[in-house]
Amino acid sequence: MQLNGKRALVIGGGGGGIGRAVSAAFGAEGAAVAVADIDLGRAEEAAEALLQRGATAYAVSGDVRSLQDIEAMVAAAVENLGGLDVLVTVVGGQVAFVPAVKLHEMADEDWDTIYEVNLRYVARAVRAVLRVFLDQGSGGAIVSVGSVTGFMAAPQQAAYGVMKAGLLSLARTVAAEYAGDGIRMNVAAAGAIATAVANANVDAEVVEEIPVGRFGRSEEVATAVVYLASDASSYMTGQQVVLDGGVSVRGPFD
Ligand SMILES: NC(=O)c1ccc[n+]([C@@H]2O[C@H](COP(=O)([O-])OP(=O)(O)OC[C@H]3O[C@@H](n4cnc5c(N)ncnc54)[C@H](O)[C@@H]3O)[C@@H](O)[C@H]2O)c1
């Protein structure tokens, strides 16, 4: 089991898509998991599923738009799990929060919303767990779920792309500043993954543009998150793993 003995906080871990798949994979790989979500019912469901499989799990509620809530999520995870070794940030997106429109049509407050739910909270959560990791003195791993929009154009999702690009910048700085403390941060950048949000908003013709010929599965993203959280990736920090079925490397020729 790749995460045996690790204590992990998964922010957004109650979600039906990648969040739930990460929580499940962490439990299956031996981690004790604090599942945090704005929807306590979902967090409890995810935690219950882990408990039933014999894993250690707790549900924590909180809104990532609130600094107080983020600090409370981290404190609750530390208290319930007896410390913390891993932070995963899953919450994010554009179309789930504000309309997809071209840049000149975007409302200023929508840009702020996308900042709050994709990047500001990650920076806040990272700062909070860095303090815990440094106090514990035993290192730690941080994994953020990113997107190909962070390094490709993001038509009608400009703010989303900018914030996802910010995750990689943050990971690089965490790498440079804290590698000596045994603390690593990496990004799992996803392409089109078959979740409720993606299915409702992405035209089926998109599939034809994916070299692998299908949307990705949440479990395929979770596998990479497990790797980045585990000691198997101990020499990797400040990087991203791309899970996009080949979309980002496809050239213009068949
Ligand atoms: N679905 C895709 O195709 C795709 C592609 C690339 C990247 N991603 C990224 O994957 C991540 C997960 O996306 P998903 O669609 O699988 O979602 P998901 O189903 O895992 O759900 C995410 C969870 O976040 C929670 N949440 C929402 N707002 C919150 C808040 N303010 N505070 C706390 N929790 C909150 C929701 O309740 C939900 O349970 C996002 O970062 C997204 O940008 C998804």
Coordinates of C-alpha atoms and ligand atoms in Angstrom, one line a residue:
M1 CA 0.0 0.0 0.0
Q2 CA 1.6 3.2 -1.2
L3 CA 0.2 5.5 1.5
N4 CA 0.5 3.2 4.5
G5 CA 0.7 5.3 7.7
K6 CA 0.1 8.6 5.9
R7 CA -2.4 11.1 7.3
A8 CA -4.1 13.1 4.6
L9 CA -6.4 16.1 4.3
V10 CA -8.4 16.0 1.0
I11 CA -10.1 19.4 0.4
G12 CA -13.1 18.7 -1.9
G13 CA -12.8 15.0 -1.2
G14 CA -16.6 14.6 -0.9
G15 CA -17.1 15.4 -4.6
G16 CA -18.7 12.9 -7.0
G17 CA -15.8 13.2 -9.5
I18 CA -12.1 13.5 -8.9
G19 CA -12.6 14.3 -5.2
R20 CA -14.4 11.1 -4.3
A21 CA -12.0 9.1 -6.4
V22 CA -9.0 10.6 -4.5
S23 CA -10.6 9.9 -1.1
A24 CA -11.3 6.3 -2.1
A25 CA -7.8 5.7 -3.6
F26 CA -6.2 7.2 -0.5
G27 CA -8.2 4.9 1.8
A28 CA -7.4 1.9 -0.4
E29 CA -3.7 2.7 -0.2
G30 CA -3.7 2.8 3.5
A31 CA -3.9 6.5 4.3
A32 CA -6.0 7.9 7.2
V33 CA -8.1 10.5 5.5
A34 CA -9.8 13.7 6.6
V35 CA -12.4 14.4 3.9
A36 CA -13.2 18.1 3.8
D37 CA -16.1 19.6 1.7
I38 CA -18.5 22.5 1.7
D39 CA -21.2 19.8 1.5
L40 CA -20.9 17.9 4.9
G41 CA -23.3 15.2 3.6
R42 CA -20.9 14.4 0.7
A43 CA -17.9 14.4 3.0
E44 CA -19.7 12.1 5.4
E45 CA -20.6 9.7 2.6
A46 CA -17.0 9.6 1.3
A47 CA -15.7 9.0 4.9
E48 CA -18.3 6.4 5.6
A49 CA -17.3 4.5 2.4
L50 CA -13.7 4.5 3.7
L51 CA -14.7 3.3 7.2
Q52 CA -16.6 0.4 5.7
R53 CA -13.5 -0.7 3.9
G54 CA -11.6 -0.6 7.2
A55 CA -9.8 2.7 6.6
T56 CA -9.5 5.5 9.1
A57 CA -11.6 8.5 7.9
Y58 CA -13.2 11.7 9.2
A59 CA -15.6 14.2 7.6
V60 CA -14.9 17.9 8.0
S61 CA -17.1 20.7 6.6
G62 CA -15.8 24.0 5.4
D63 CA -16.0 26.6 2.7
V64 CA -12.6 27.2 0.9
R65 CA -13.6 30.8 0.3
S66 CA -13.1 31.5 4.1
L67 CA -9.6 31.7 5.6
Q68 CA -11.1 30.8 9.0
D69 CA -12.7 27.6 7.5
I70 CA -9.4 26.6 5.8
E71 CA -7.5 27.0 9.1
A72 CA -10.2 25.1 10.9
M73 CA -10.1 22.2 8.3
V74 CA -6.4 21.9 8.8
A75 CA -6.6 22.0 12.6
A76 CA -9.4 19.4 12.6
A77 CA -7.4 17.1 10.3
V78 CA -4.4 17.4 12.6
E79 CA -6.5 16.8 15.7
N80 CA -8.4 13.9 14.3
L81 CA -5.6 12.1 12.6
G82 CA -2.9 12.9 15.2
G83 CA -0.8 15.0 12.7
L84 CA -0.7 15.5 8.9
D85 CA 1.6 14.2 6.2
V86 CA -0.3 15.0 3.0
L87 CA -2.6 17.8 1.7
V88 CA -4.6 17.4 -1.5
T89 CA -6.5 20.3 -3.0
V90 CA -9.3 19.2 -5.3
V91 CA -11.9 22.0 -5.2
G92 CA -11.8 24.0 -8.5
G93 CA -13.3 24.7 -11.8
Q94 CA -15.0 27.5 -13.8
V95 CA -18.3 26.3 -15.2
A96 CA -19.4 24.9 -11.9
F97 CA -19.1 28.4 -10.4
V98 CA -19.6 31.1 -13.1
P99 CA -20.7 31.1 -16.7
A100 CA -18.2 30.3 -19.5
V101 CA -17.8 33.4 -21.6
K102 CA -15.1 35.1 -23.6
L103 CA -12.7 37.3 -21.7
H104 CA -14.2 40.7 -22.7
E105 CA -17.6 39.5 -21.5
M106 CA -16.5 38.3 -18.1
A107 CA -17.8 40.0 -15.0
D108 CA -15.2 41.3 -12.6
E109 CA -16.8 39.6 -9.6
D110 CA -16.7 36.3 -11.6
W111 CA -13.0 36.6 -12.0
D112 CA -12.7 37.0 -8.2
T113 CA -14.8 34.0 -7.6
I114 CA -12.6 31.8 -9.8
Y115 CA -9.6 33.2 -8.0
E116 CA -11.1 32.3 -4.6
V117 CA -12.1 28.7 -5.5
N118 CA -9.0 27.7 -7.6
L119 CA -5.9 29.5 -6.3
R120 CA -6.4 31.7 -3.2
Y121 CA -7.6 28.9 -1.1
V122 CA -4.8 26.6 -2.2
A123 CA -2.2 29.2 -1.2
R124 CA -4.0 29.6 2.1
A125 CA -4.2 25.8 2.7
V126 CA -0.6 25.4 1.7
R127 CA 0.6 28.1 4.1
A128 CA -1.4 26.5 6.9
V129 CA 0.0 23.0 6.3
L130 CA 3.5 24.2 5.8
R131 CA 3.4 25.5 9.4
V132 CA 2.2 22.1 10.5
F133 CA 4.8 20.2 8.5
L134 CA 7.6 22.4 9.8
D135 CA 6.5 22.0 13.4
Q136 CA 6.3 18.2 13.0
G137 CA 9.7 18.2 11.4
S138 CA 9.0 15.1 9.3
G139 CA 8.3 16.6 5.9
G140 CA 5.1 16.3 3.9
A141 CA 3.6 16.2 0.4
I142 CA 1.2 18.6 -1.2
V143 CA -0.7 17.7 -4.4
S144 CA -3.0 20.1 -6.2
V145 CA -5.4 19.0 -8.9
G146 CA -4.7 21.2 -11.9
S147 CA -5.7 21.3 -15.5
V148 CA -4.3 21.4 -19.0
T149 CA -5.9 24.9 -19.1
G150 CA -3.0 25.9 -16.8
F151 CA -0.5 25.6 -19.7
M152 CA -2.7 25.7 -22.8
A153 CA -5.2 28.3 -23.9
A154 CA -8.5 28.3 -22.0
P155 CA -11.1 29.6 -24.4
Q156 CA -14.1 30.9 -22.4
Q157 CA -12.4 30.0 -19.2
A158 CA -9.6 32.6 -19.0
A159 CA -9.7 33.0 -15.3
Y160 CA -9.7 29.3 -14.7
G161 CA -6.6 28.8 -16.8
V162 CA -4.8 31.7 -15.1
M163 CA -5.5 30.2 -11.7
K164 CA -4.5 26.7 -12.7
A165 CA -1.2 28.1 -14.1
G166 CA -0.8 29.7 -10.6
L167 CA -0.8 26.3 -9.0
L168 CA 2.3 25.3 -10.8
S169 CA 4.0 28.5 -9.9
L170 CA 3.1 27.9 -6.3
A171 CA 4.4 24.3 -6.5
R172 CA 7.7 25.5 -7.9
T173 CA 8.2 28.0 -5.1
V174 CA 7.3 25.5 -2.4
A175 CA 9.8 23.2 -4.0
A176 CA 12.6 25.8 -3.9
E177 CA 11.8 27.0 -0.4
Y178 CA 11.0 23.8 1.4
A179 CA 12.7 20.8 -0.3
G180 CA 15.4 21.0 2.4
D181 CA 12.6 20.4 5.0
G182 CA 11.4 17.3 3.1
I183 CA 8.3 19.1 1.9
R184 CA 7.2 18.6 -1.7
M185 CA 4.4 20.0 -3.9
N186 CA 3.3 18.8 -7.3
V187 CA 0.3 19.2 -9.6
A188 CA -1.8 16.6 -11.3
A189 CA -3.0 18.4 -14.4
A190 CA -6.1 16.8 -15.9
G191 CA -7.7 17.0 -19.3
A192 CA -11.3 16.1 -20.0
I193 CA -12.4 13.8 -17.2
A194 CA -15.8 12.1 -17.2
T195 CA -17.5 13.8 -14.3
A196 CA -20.9 15.4 -13.9
V197 CA -19.6 18.9 -14.6
A198 CA -17.5 17.9 -17.6
N199 CA -20.2 15.8 -19.2
A200 CA -22.8 18.5 -18.9
N201 CA -20.6 21.2 -20.4
V202 CA -18.3 19.5 -22.9
D203 CA -19.6 18.7 -26.4
A204 CA -19.4 15.1 -27.3
E205 CA -17.4 16.0 -30.4
V206 CA -14.5 16.9 -28.1
V207 CA -13.9 13.2 -27.8
E208 CA -12.8 13.1 -31.4
E209 CA -10.0 15.5 -30.5
I210 CA -8.6 13.3 -27.7
P211 CA -5.9 10.9 -29.1
V212 CA -6.8 8.2 -26.6
G213 CA -10.4 8.4 -27.9
R214 CA -12.3 8.9 -24.7
F215 CA -12.6 11.1 -21.6
G216 CA -10.4 10.2 -18.7
R217 CA -11.7 8.6 -15.5
S218 CA -11.5 10.2 -12.1
E219 CA -9.7 7.1 -10.9
E220 CA -7.0 7.7 -13.5
V221 CA -6.4 11.1 -12.0
A222 CA -6.5 9.7 -8.4
T223 CA -3.8 7.2 -9.3
A224 CA -1.5 10.1 -10.2
V225 CA -2.4 11.9 -7.0
V226 CA -1.6 8.8 -4.9
Y227 CA 1.8 8.6 -6.6
L228 CA 2.6 12.3 -6.0
A229 CA 1.5 12.0 -2.4
S230 CA 3.5 8.9 -1.8
D231 CA 7.2 8.3 -1.1
A232 CA 7.4 6.7 -4.6
S233 CA 7.7 10.3 -5.9
S234 CA 10.2 11.4 -3.3
Y235 CA 12.6 12.9 -5.9
M236 CA 9.8 14.9 -7.6
T237 CA 8.8 18.4 -6.5
G238 CA 7.6 21.6 -8.2
Q239 CA 6.4 19.6 -11.2
Q240 CA 3.2 18.5 -12.9
V241 CA 2.0 15.2 -14.1
V242 CA -0.4 15.6 -17.1
L243 CA -3.4 13.2 -17.5
D244 CA -5.1 14.3 -20.7
G245 CA -5.2 11.4 -23.1
G246 CA -2.6 13.1 -25.3
V247 CA -4.6 16.3 -26.0
S248 CA -1.8 18.7 -25.1
V249 CA 0.8 17.0 -27.3
R250 CA -1.4 16.5 -30.3
G251 CA -0.1 18.3 -33.4
P252 CA -2.3 19.7 -36.3
F253 CA -1.7 16.6 -38.5
D254 CA -3.5 13.2 -38.2
Ligands
LIG1 N1 -13.9 17.3 -14.5 C1 -12.9 17.6 -15.4 O1 -13.0 17.3 -16.6 C2 -11.7 18.3 -14.9 C3 -10.7 18.6 -15.8 C4 -9.5 19.2 -15.4 C5 -9.4 19.5 -14.1 N2 -10.4 19.3 -13.2 C6 -10.2 19.7 -11.8 O2 -10.5 18.6 -11.0 C7 -11.0 19.2 -9.7 C8 -12.3 18.4 -9.3 O3 -13.2 18.6 -10.3 P1 -14.5 17.6 -10.3 O4 -15.4 18.2 -11.4 O5 -14.1 16.2 -10.4 O6 -15.2 17.9 -8.9 P2 -15.6 16.9 -7.8 O7 -16.8 16.1 -8.2 O8 -14.5 16.2 -7.3 O9 -16.2 17.9 -6.7 C9 -15.4 18.9 -6.0 C10 -16.0 19.1 -4.6 O10 -15.7 20.4 -4.3 C11 -16.6 20.9 -3.4 N3 -16.7 22.3 -3.2 C12 -17.2 23.2 -4.1 N4 -17.1 24.5 -3.7 C13 -16.5 24.4 -2.5 C14 -16.1 25.3 -1.5 N5 -16.3 26.6 -1.7 N6 -15.5 24.9 -0.3 C15 -15.3 23.5 -0.1 N7 -15.7 22.6 -1.0 C16 -16.2 23.0 -2.2 C17 -17.9 20.3 -3.9 O11 -19.0 20.3 -2.9 C18 -17.5 19.0 -4.5 O12 -17.8 18.0 -3.5 C19 -11.1 20.7 -9.9 O13 -10.0 21.3 -9.4 C20 -11.1 20.8 -11.4 O14 -10.6 22.1 -11.8 C21 -11.5 18.7 -13.6

